[in-house]
Every structure is written in structure tokens, then in C-alpha cells.
């Protein structure tokens, strides 16, 4: 499956393909029992992991997956993401990211998932809905921007990298949160494991310098995207590797979908309010007669 995609395919496209292939192969996908949804989740997560390109042959033996390994998913994923040598501490950090990012209330993608579940979409369609929403730069793609911040800080200096964003009127990635006003509790938990995993990596100094500068100069707290961006940058991954956020969140999405099945169907139905355009339509418009009435 991975070989069918161009090398430029981003992770979310790969995940989406994995989910579609899994859906097409599952004749019981319309069974919406809780047990069946859990089974679909295991199928999808396996397909999403398999959609990632295999590690280069030269690095195949840097990490051998032990069947008794406590973190099998993280151990299977990380060698497909990192282009460097893989260590157990790195696997522990990846596992921490998967756990911490699995669910976080009614974020945009989770709300979209509950809307899809409310109309009784099958689990695969529900996850595709989440993948489409999480792709936004203000959601699951935020860690990729943190990755690029570290790149620039390493090329120039942390102060220059942050100053350039401020001067361009851009927000500092990995900073601020709509819920957390003082601290994102996920951030120190993941950052501690990232720092341990890459304690001897020179780039950790750059990450710490950026972290200290943000803490000293900016009023908003650092969030978990900063730690995830540090993980993928220090791990010598591609910038889109932070989209493993979506694989982690798949678990939470399906839990929300299962919960939504206990509610009445189609309970999310906002009403639209139609107003006249501010400017008159051109006389030669092709709209025909104006019609009013309820929307579908």
C-alpha cells in the first residue's frame, strides 16, 4: 500500500488511504456495536501504521521489535518516521505522545466526528471525517510549524527565528491554547521524555533555547505541540511526522463515536439564517426567481 503512493505524499494522505483500504476490505463496517467499533479501530490503526514507508534497509537493524515489547504500536511507528538510530527511550517518548494525544475533549476534529457518528456513519467514515478536520494548521498540523521554527532557530538563532515570525505578524507555533491559560499539562509530561530520549543530541540545546526565550518573552504558555515538534525534529523526521497526532486521536474519536450512538440520531442540526445580499445582483444574473423556504 505504501509503495503505491509518491514519496511526496504527506502522512495524513497515507493515513487516509490506509483507512479507505481497510473500509473497502471490511464487509461488516456497518455494524455499529461497541465491540465491532473497537475491532474496526484496531484494524484502522494497523492499516494507518502500514501506510507509512518502510525504513531504509541500511537502518533496518537499529531497532528490533520484540513481540513482548510494552509499546508495540510506538515501536512499529517510530522506525518508519525517524531517519536516525532508534532507541528504547525514543520509543517511550513516542508512546507517551500517543497516550497524551488520544483524546482532549471536544476539539474541532472530535466535534466533527460526533456529527458524523450522529448520522450513523460507519467507523471508517467517522475517522475520515476526523482526518479531514485535523489537517488544519490550527489543529493537528501545528507541530509541523514548530518543527520549522526549530529548523530556522538552528540556522540563525532562536531570537532571530521568533523575531521573524513576530515581524511578519504570524503567531508563534506551539504557544498558547484556547483552554489552558497557565499551562498545558500535557506539555511537561511529553517534554520530559523527549529531553531524556535526546539528551545527547546537539539539537536539544536549540530546543531549550527556544523554550526559554518563549517562556521569558511571551505571555502565552507553551503547549503540547511544542513538545511534539521537538520530538520529530530531534528524531530527524520529516516535518509532517507530527501528524501521528491523528493516529493517536483515532482512539479518542472512536470512543466519542461509540458514546454518540447512545444519543438520538441527527441531534446536531444548526439552522441557517438567510439574509439578502448587501449589493444588488447584476441585472443579467442567471439565478432565476428568488426562492425562500427551509433548507434541506
Short mmCIF file of N, CA and C in Angstrom, two decimals, residues 1 14-30 36-37 39-51 122-125 127-128 131 250 254:
data_model
loop_
_atom_site.label_atom_id
_atom_site.label_comp_id
_atom_site.label_asym_id
_atom_site.label_seq_id
_atom_site.Cartn_x
_atom_site.Cartn_y
_atom_site.Cartn_z
N UNK A 1 0.83 -1.21 0.00
CA UNK A 1 0.00 0.00 0.00
C UNK A 1 0.86 1.26 0.00
N UNK A 14 -1.50 9.40 3.60
CA UNK A 14 -1.21 7.98 3.78
C UNK A 14 -2.20 7.35 4.77
N UNK A 15 -2.45 8.05 5.87
CA UNK A 15 -3.41 7.54 6.83
C UNK A 15 -4.79 7.38 6.19
N UNK A 16 -5.19 8.39 5.41
CA UNK A 16 -6.49 8.33 4.76
C UNK A 16 -6.61 7.15 3.82
N UNK A 17 -5.54 6.88 3.08
CA UNK A 17 -5.55 5.72 2.18
C UNK A 17 -5.66 4.43 2.98
N UNK A 18 -4.92 4.34 4.08
CA UNK A 18 -4.98 3.15 4.91
C UNK A 18 -6.38 2.89 5.42
N UNK A 19 -7.06 3.96 5.84
CA UNK A 19 -8.43 3.82 6.35
C UNK A 19 -9.37 3.40 5.22
N UNK A 20 -9.21 3.96 4.03
CA UNK A 20 -10.08 3.61 2.90
C UNK A 20 -9.90 2.15 2.48
N UNK A 21 -8.66 1.70 2.45
CA UNK A 21 -8.40 0.30 2.09
C UNK A 21 -9.00 -0.63 3.13
N UNK A 22 -8.84 -0.27 4.40
CA UNK A 22 -9.42 -1.09 5.47
C UNK A 22 -10.94 -1.14 5.36
N UNK A 23 -11.55 0.02 5.04
CA UNK A 23 -13.01 0.07 4.92
C UNK A 23 -13.50 -0.80 3.77
N UNK A 24 -12.80 -0.71 2.64
CA UNK A 24 -13.21 -1.48 1.46
C UNK A 24 -13.09 -2.98 1.69
N UNK A 25 -12.23 -3.35 2.62
CA UNK A 25 -11.99 -4.77 2.89
C UNK A 25 -12.87 -5.32 4.00
N UNK A 26 -13.66 -4.46 4.63
CA UNK A 26 -14.46 -4.87 5.79
C UNK A 26 -15.94 -4.90 5.42
N UNK A 27 -16.45 -6.07 5.16
CA UNK A 27 -17.85 -6.21 4.78
C UNK A 27 -18.81 -5.95 5.92
N UNK A 28 -18.32 -5.92 7.14
CA UNK A 28 -19.17 -5.68 8.31
C UNK A 28 -19.01 -4.27 8.86
N UNK A 29 -18.54 -3.35 8.03
CA UNK A 29 -18.26 -1.99 8.52
C UNK A 29 -19.51 -1.25 9.00
N UNK A 30 -20.71 -1.69 8.57
CA UNK A 30 -21.93 -1.01 9.01
C UNK A 30 -22.45 -1.51 10.34
N UNK A 36 -17.72 -4.06 17.83
CA UNK A 36 -17.30 -4.01 16.43
C UNK A 36 -16.52 -2.73 16.13
N UNK A 37 -16.94 -1.61 16.74
CA UNK A 37 -16.22 -0.35 16.54
C UNK A 37 -14.80 -0.47 17.09
N UNK A 39 -13.07 -3.19 17.29
CA UNK A 39 -12.34 -4.03 16.33
C UNK A 39 -11.94 -3.22 15.10
N UNK A 40 -12.84 -2.39 14.60
CA UNK A 40 -12.53 -1.53 13.46
C UNK A 40 -11.36 -0.60 13.79
N UNK A 41 -11.33 -0.13 15.04
CA UNK A 41 -10.24 0.74 15.45
C UNK A 41 -8.90 0.05 15.36
N UNK A 42 -8.84 -1.20 15.81
CA UNK A 42 -7.58 -1.94 15.73
C UNK A 42 -7.19 -2.16 14.27
N UNK A 43 -8.16 -2.45 13.43
CA UNK A 43 -7.88 -2.65 12.00
C UNK A 43 -7.35 -1.36 11.39
N UNK A 44 -8.01 -0.24 11.69
CA UNK A 44 -7.61 1.04 11.10
C UNK A 44 -6.22 1.47 11.56
N UNK A 45 -5.95 1.36 12.84
CA UNK A 45 -4.65 1.79 13.35
C UNK A 45 -3.54 0.95 12.73
N UNK A 46 -3.79 -0.33 12.56
CA UNK A 46 -2.80 -1.17 11.88
C UNK A 46 -2.61 -0.74 10.44
N UNK A 47 -3.71 -0.42 9.75
CA UNK A 47 -3.62 0.00 8.35
C UNK A 47 -2.93 1.36 8.23
N UNK A 48 -3.19 2.25 9.17
CA UNK A 48 -2.55 3.56 9.14
C UNK A 48 -1.05 3.44 9.35
N UNK A 49 -0.64 2.59 10.28
CA UNK A 49 0.79 2.37 10.52
C UNK A 49 1.44 1.75 9.28
N UNK A 50 0.73 0.81 8.66
CA UNK A 50 1.28 0.14 7.47
C UNK A 50 1.35 1.05 6.26
N UNK A 51 0.61 2.16 6.29
CA UNK A 51 0.62 3.08 5.15
C UNK A 51 1.89 3.91 5.09
N UNK A 122 -20.40 4.83 9.32
CA UNK A 122 -19.63 3.70 9.82
C UNK A 122 -18.31 4.20 10.42
N UNK A 123 -17.63 3.39 11.23
CA UNK A 123 -16.43 3.85 11.92
C UNK A 123 -15.33 4.38 11.00
N UNK A 124 -15.21 3.79 9.82
CA UNK A 124 -14.17 4.24 8.89
C UNK A 124 -14.49 5.65 8.38
N UNK A 125 -15.76 5.89 8.05
CA UNK A 125 -16.17 7.21 7.60
C UNK A 125 -16.03 8.24 8.73
N UNK A 127 -13.75 8.21 11.10
CA UNK A 127 -12.33 8.56 11.22
C UNK A 127 -11.89 9.43 10.05
N UNK A 128 -12.40 9.17 8.85
CA UNK A 128 -12.07 10.02 7.71
C UNK A 128 -12.53 11.46 7.96
N UNK A 131 -9.95 12.96 10.18
CA UNK A 131 -8.70 13.23 9.45
C UNK A 131 -8.81 14.50 8.62
N UNK A 250 -7.27 8.95 16.78
CA UNK A 250 -8.24 7.98 16.25
C UNK A 250 -8.88 7.18 17.38
N UNK A 254 -13.00 7.30 18.06
CA UNK A 254 -13.89 6.13 18.07
C UNK A 254 -14.59 5.97 19.42
#
